Coordinates of C-alpha atoms in Angstrom, one line a residue:
M1 CA -164.2 98.4 77.9
T2 CA -165.9 100.6 75.3
R3 CA -163.4 102.8 73.5
A4 CA -164.3 106.4 72.5
K5 CA -165.3 106.4 68.9
L6 CA -164.6 108.8 66.0
D7 CA -167.5 109.5 63.6
F8 CA -167.1 107.7 60.4
V9 CA -170.5 107.1 58.8
S10 CA -171.9 110.0 56.9
N11 CA -174.9 111.7 58.6
S12 CA -177.0 114.8 58.3
S13 CA -174.3 117.1 59.8
F14 CA -171.6 115.9 57.4
T15 CA -173.1 114.1 54.4
S16 CA -171.3 111.8 52.0
S17 CA -171.7 114.4 49.2
Q18 CA -170.0 117.1 51.5
K19 CA -167.2 114.7 52.3
T20 CA -166.7 114.0 48.6
E21 CA -166.5 117.7 48.0
L22 CA -163.8 118.0 50.8
L23 CA -161.9 115.3 49.0
K24 CA -161.7 117.5 45.9
V25 CA -159.8 120.2 47.8
D26 CA -156.2 120.6 46.7
N27 CA -153.5 118.9 48.8
K28 CA -151.9 122.2 49.7
D29 CA -155.1 123.4 51.3
L30 CA -155.5 120.3 53.5
S31 CA -153.9 119.3 56.8
F32 CA -153.3 115.7 57.6
N33 CA -153.0 114.3 61.2
L34 CA -151.8 110.7 61.4
M35 CA -152.0 109.0 64.8
Y36 CA -150.1 105.8 65.2
W37 CA -147.8 104.2 67.8
E38 CA -144.3 105.4 68.4
L39 CA -143.0 102.6 66.2
C40 CA -141.8 102.0 62.6
A41 CA -144.6 99.6 61.7
G42 CA -148.1 99.9 60.4
G43 CA -148.1 103.7 60.1
S44 CA -144.6 104.0 58.6
T45 CA -145.6 104.0 54.9
S46 CA -148.3 106.6 55.4
R47 CA -145.8 108.8 57.3
E48 CA -143.4 108.6 54.4
I49 CA -146.0 109.4 51.7
L50 CA -146.9 112.6 53.6
V51 CA -143.2 113.5 53.9
Y52 CA -142.6 112.7 50.2
G53 CA -145.7 114.7 49.2
K54 CA -144.6 117.7 51.3
A55 CA -148.0 117.7 52.8
H56 CA -149.0 119.9 55.7
H57 CA -149.0 117.1 58.3
E58 CA -148.6 116.2 61.9
F59 CA -147.7 112.9 63.4
T60 CA -149.3 112.2 66.8
Y61 CA -149.2 109.3 69.2
P62 CA -151.7 108.0 71.7
D63 CA -151.4 108.8 75.3
N64 CA -150.7 105.4 76.9
E65 CA -152.8 106.1 80.0
G66 CA -155.7 107.4 77.9
W67 CA -155.4 104.4 75.6
H68 CA -155.7 101.9 78.4
K69 CA -158.7 103.8 79.8
G70 CA -160.3 103.9 76.4
T71 CA -160.4 107.7 76.1
V72 CA -158.3 107.9 72.9
P73 CA -160.9 107.9 70.1
T74 CA -160.6 105.5 67.2
V75 CA -162.8 104.0 64.5
F76 CA -162.2 100.3 65.2
S77 CA -160.2 100.4 68.5
V78 CA -156.9 100.2 66.6
L79 CA -154.4 102.5 64.9
P80 CA -153.5 104.2 62.6
V81 CA -156.2 106.8 62.2
L82 CA -155.9 109.7 59.7
R83 CA -157.8 113.0 60.2
I84 CA -158.1 115.5 57.4
K85 CA -159.2 119.1 57.6
D86 CA -159.5 122.0 55.2
R87 CA -156.9 124.7 56.1
R88 CA -158.4 127.5 54.1
P89 CA -159.7 130.4 56.4
S90 CA -162.9 130.8 54.3
S91 CA -163.5 127.0 54.0
P92 CA -167.1 125.9 53.8
F93 CA -165.9 122.9 55.9
Q94 CA -165.1 124.8 59.1
D95 CA -165.0 122.5 62.1
K96 CA -165.5 119.4 59.9
E97 CA -162.9 116.6 59.4
L98 CA -162.6 113.5 57.4
V99 CA -161.6 110.4 59.3
L100 CA -159.9 107.4 57.7
A101 CA -159.0 104.1 59.4
E102 CA -157.1 100.9 58.6
A103 CA -153.4 101.0 57.4
I104 CA -154.1 99.6 53.9
I105 CA -156.9 102.1 53.2
I106 CA -154.9 105.1 54.5
D107 CA -151.8 104.0 52.5
T108 CA -153.6 103.7 49.3
F109 CA -155.7 106.8 49.8
L110 CA -152.6 108.9 50.4
A111 CA -150.7 107.2 47.5
G112 CA -153.5 108.3 45.2
R113 CA -153.4 111.9 46.5
F114 CA -149.7 112.2 46.0
G115 CA -149.1 110.5 42.6
L116 CA -147.9 107.1 43.8
L117 CA -150.5 104.8 42.1
G118 CA -149.2 104.7 38.6
D119 CA -150.3 106.3 35.4
N120 CA -153.5 104.4 34.6
E121 CA -156.1 102.1 36.2
W122 CA -154.2 98.9 35.5
E123 CA -151.0 100.2 37.1
S124 CA -153.0 101.3 40.1
I125 CA -154.4 97.8 40.5
A126 CA -151.0 96.3 40.1
I127 CA -149.4 98.6 42.7
K128 CA -152.2 98.0 45.2
T129 CA -151.8 94.2 44.7
F130 CA -148.1 94.3 45.4
H131 CA -148.8 96.6 48.4
S132 CA -151.3 94.1 49.8
S133 CA -148.8 91.2 49.5
I134 CA -146.0 93.3 51.2
H135 CA -148.3 94.4 54.0
Y136 CA -149.2 90.8 54.9
L137 CA -145.5 89.8 55.0
R138 CA -145.2 92.1 58.0
E139 CA -148.5 91.1 59.5
R140 CA -147.6 87.4 59.4
C141 CA -144.3 88.3 61.2
F142 CA -146.4 89.5 64.1
S143 CA -148.8 86.5 64.1
F144 CA -146.2 83.8 63.3
V145 CA -143.2 85.0 65.2
L146 CA -143.8 87.7 67.8
M147 CA -147.2 86.8 69.2
V148 CA -146.4 83.3 70.2
P149 CA -145.2 81.8 73.5
V150 CA -141.6 82.6 74.4
E151 CA -140.5 79.0 74.2
L152 CA -141.7 78.7 70.6
R153 CA -140.3 82.0 69.2
K154 CA -136.9 80.6 68.0
K155 CA -138.5 77.9 65.9
A156 CA -141.2 80.2 64.8
R157 CA -138.6 82.7 63.6
E158 CA -136.7 80.1 61.7
D159 CA -139.8 78.7 60.1
F160 CA -140.9 82.2 59.1
L161 CA -137.5 83.2 57.6
D162 CA -136.9 80.0 55.7
G163 CA -140.5 79.4 54.8
F164 CA -143.0 82.3 54.3
M165 CA -140.3 85.0 53.8
K166 CA -138.4 82.9 51.3
K167 CA -141.5 82.2 49.2
F168 CA -142.4 85.9 49.4
C169 CA -138.9 86.9 48.1
E170 CA -139.0 84.4 45.3
D171 CA -142.4 85.5 44.1
H172 CA -141.6 89.2 44.2
E173 CA -138.2 88.7 42.6
Y174 CA -140.0 87.1 39.7
H175 CA -142.4 90.0 39.1
L176 CA -139.6 92.6 39.6
K177 CA -137.5 90.9 37.0
A178 CA -140.5 91.0 34.7
N179 CA -140.6 94.8 35.2
G180 CA -136.9 95.0 34.1
S181 CA -135.2 94.9 37.5
N182 CA -135.2 98.7 37.5
G183 CA -135.8 99.4 41.2
H184 CA -139.6 99.7 40.8
Y185 CA -142.5 97.4 41.0
V186 CA -144.5 99.0 38.2
G187 CA -143.2 101.0 35.3
N188 CA -140.2 103.2 35.9
K189 CA -141.4 105.6 38.6
L190 CA -141.7 105.5 42.4
S191 CA -144.9 104.0 43.7
L192 CA -146.7 103.0 46.9
A193 CA -145.4 99.4 46.5
D194 CA -141.8 100.6 46.4
I195 CA -142.1 102.7 49.5
H196 CA -143.9 100.0 51.4
L197 CA -141.4 97.3 50.6
S198 CA -138.5 99.5 51.8
N199 CA -140.5 100.2 55.0
V200 CA -141.1 96.6 55.7
I201 CA -137.4 95.7 55.1
H202 CA -136.4 98.4 57.5
F203 CA -138.9 97.1 60.0
F204 CA -137.3 93.7 59.9
S205 CA -133.8 95.1 60.2
M206 CA -134.6 96.3 63.7
A207 CA -135.5 92.9 65.0
P208 CA -132.9 91.1 67.2
W209 CA -132.6 88.7 64.3
G210 CA -132.5 91.6 61.8
K211 CA -129.2 90.6 60.2
M212 CA -130.6 87.2 59.3
A213 CA -133.6 88.9 57.7
L214 CA -131.5 91.3 55.7
D215 CA -129.2 88.6 54.5
R216 CA -132.2 86.8 53.0
F217 CA -133.6 89.9 51.4
K218 CA -130.2 90.7 49.8
Q219 CA -130.1 87.4 48.1
Y220 CA -132.7 88.7 45.7
E221 CA -131.0 91.5 43.6
S222 CA -134.2 93.0 42.0
L223 CA -136.0 93.1 45.3
W224 CA -133.1 94.7 47.1
K225 CA -132.7 97.2 44.3
V226 CA -136.2 98.5 45.1
N227 CA -135.1 99.2 48.7
E228 CA -131.9 101.0 47.6
T229 CA -133.9 103.1 45.1
V230 CA -136.4 104.2 47.8
E231 CA -133.6 105.1 50.2
K232 CA -132.2 107.5 47.6
V233 CA -135.4 109.5 47.3
P234 CA -134.3 112.9 48.8
E235 CA -137.4 113.5 50.9
I236 CA -137.3 110.0 52.3
A237 CA -133.6 110.0 52.8
E238 CA -133.8 113.2 54.8
W239 CA -136.8 111.9 56.9
R240 CA -134.9 108.7 57.8
Q241 CA -132.0 110.7 59.1
S242 CA -134.2 113.0 61.2
A243 CA -134.2 113.0 65.0
L244 CA -137.9 112.2 65.0
F245 CA -137.4 109.1 62.8
K246 CA -134.4 108.0 64.9
G247 CA -136.6 108.2 68.0
L248 CA -139.2 105.9 66.3
E249 CA -136.4 103.5 65.4
E250 CA -135.3 103.4 69.1
C251 CA -138.8 102.6 70.2
T252 CA -139.2 99.9 67.6
V253 CA -135.9 98.2 68.7
G254 CA -137.2 98.3 72.3
F255 CA -140.5 96.7 71.2
Y256 CA -138.7 93.9 69.3
S257 CA -136.4 93.2 72.3
A258 CA -139.4 92.7 74.5
N259 CA -140.9 90.3 72.0
G260 CA -138.0 88.2 70.7
A261 CA -136.8 84.8 71.6
P262 CA -134.4 84.7 74.7
E263 CA -131.5 83.6 72.5
D264 CA -132.1 86.7 70.3
Q265 CA -131.5 89.1 73.2
P266 CA -128.3 91.1 73.3
E267 CA -125.8 90.1 75.9
S268 CA -125.7 92.6 78.9

């Protein structure tokens, strides 16, 4: 099946220089449409950056029937996809939109737009490095634990929690202590890395084995403090209490239940 595609490469109708000019437009004059699944997973951090930045945004979800027929347009046949338009009535970019793909790129792009990449170039590099490491913790959960035959999931989950996740926590605890155990990865202000860690911890909490995962995270005081710090950010705290977010949580729990080991399923 060939999936419908969104234009990504610059061309004569919307050149790279024109796209660069659109990127210079102030945040308040842009609208952001983020399409991702009805889950708290790969699109969650970008959602929270848009909420935190008080951006003019819309969260949309693919039509399942259209997705299976290939009529939902994407860049690489995966989600998330971010579409950006100029909201100004007199905009020189009428009927034009920027399209971004890949969760890591969208996260870091939005973090730069909304002041979450530190105060200088080195801090930006450090934050992006931590973000990448955190991102792959979740991705390895998918590949190591969820996307394996049912009969292997229990052992895969145990190996993941006591192996890869343990090493991840030890490594990140070391670097967080080096930053003063102040609830942030870099410096003393909120960053992309902080928000991303909290999102991934929350994602694990919704697994059938979520309590085991949280117990392991909580063993590392500096790491857990980052999560607690993010949860207190007013915009994020309000978002996570919203009806929309609760609906995403419910869908995520359902996804996990369908992909857990039989012994992880709740008793009926």
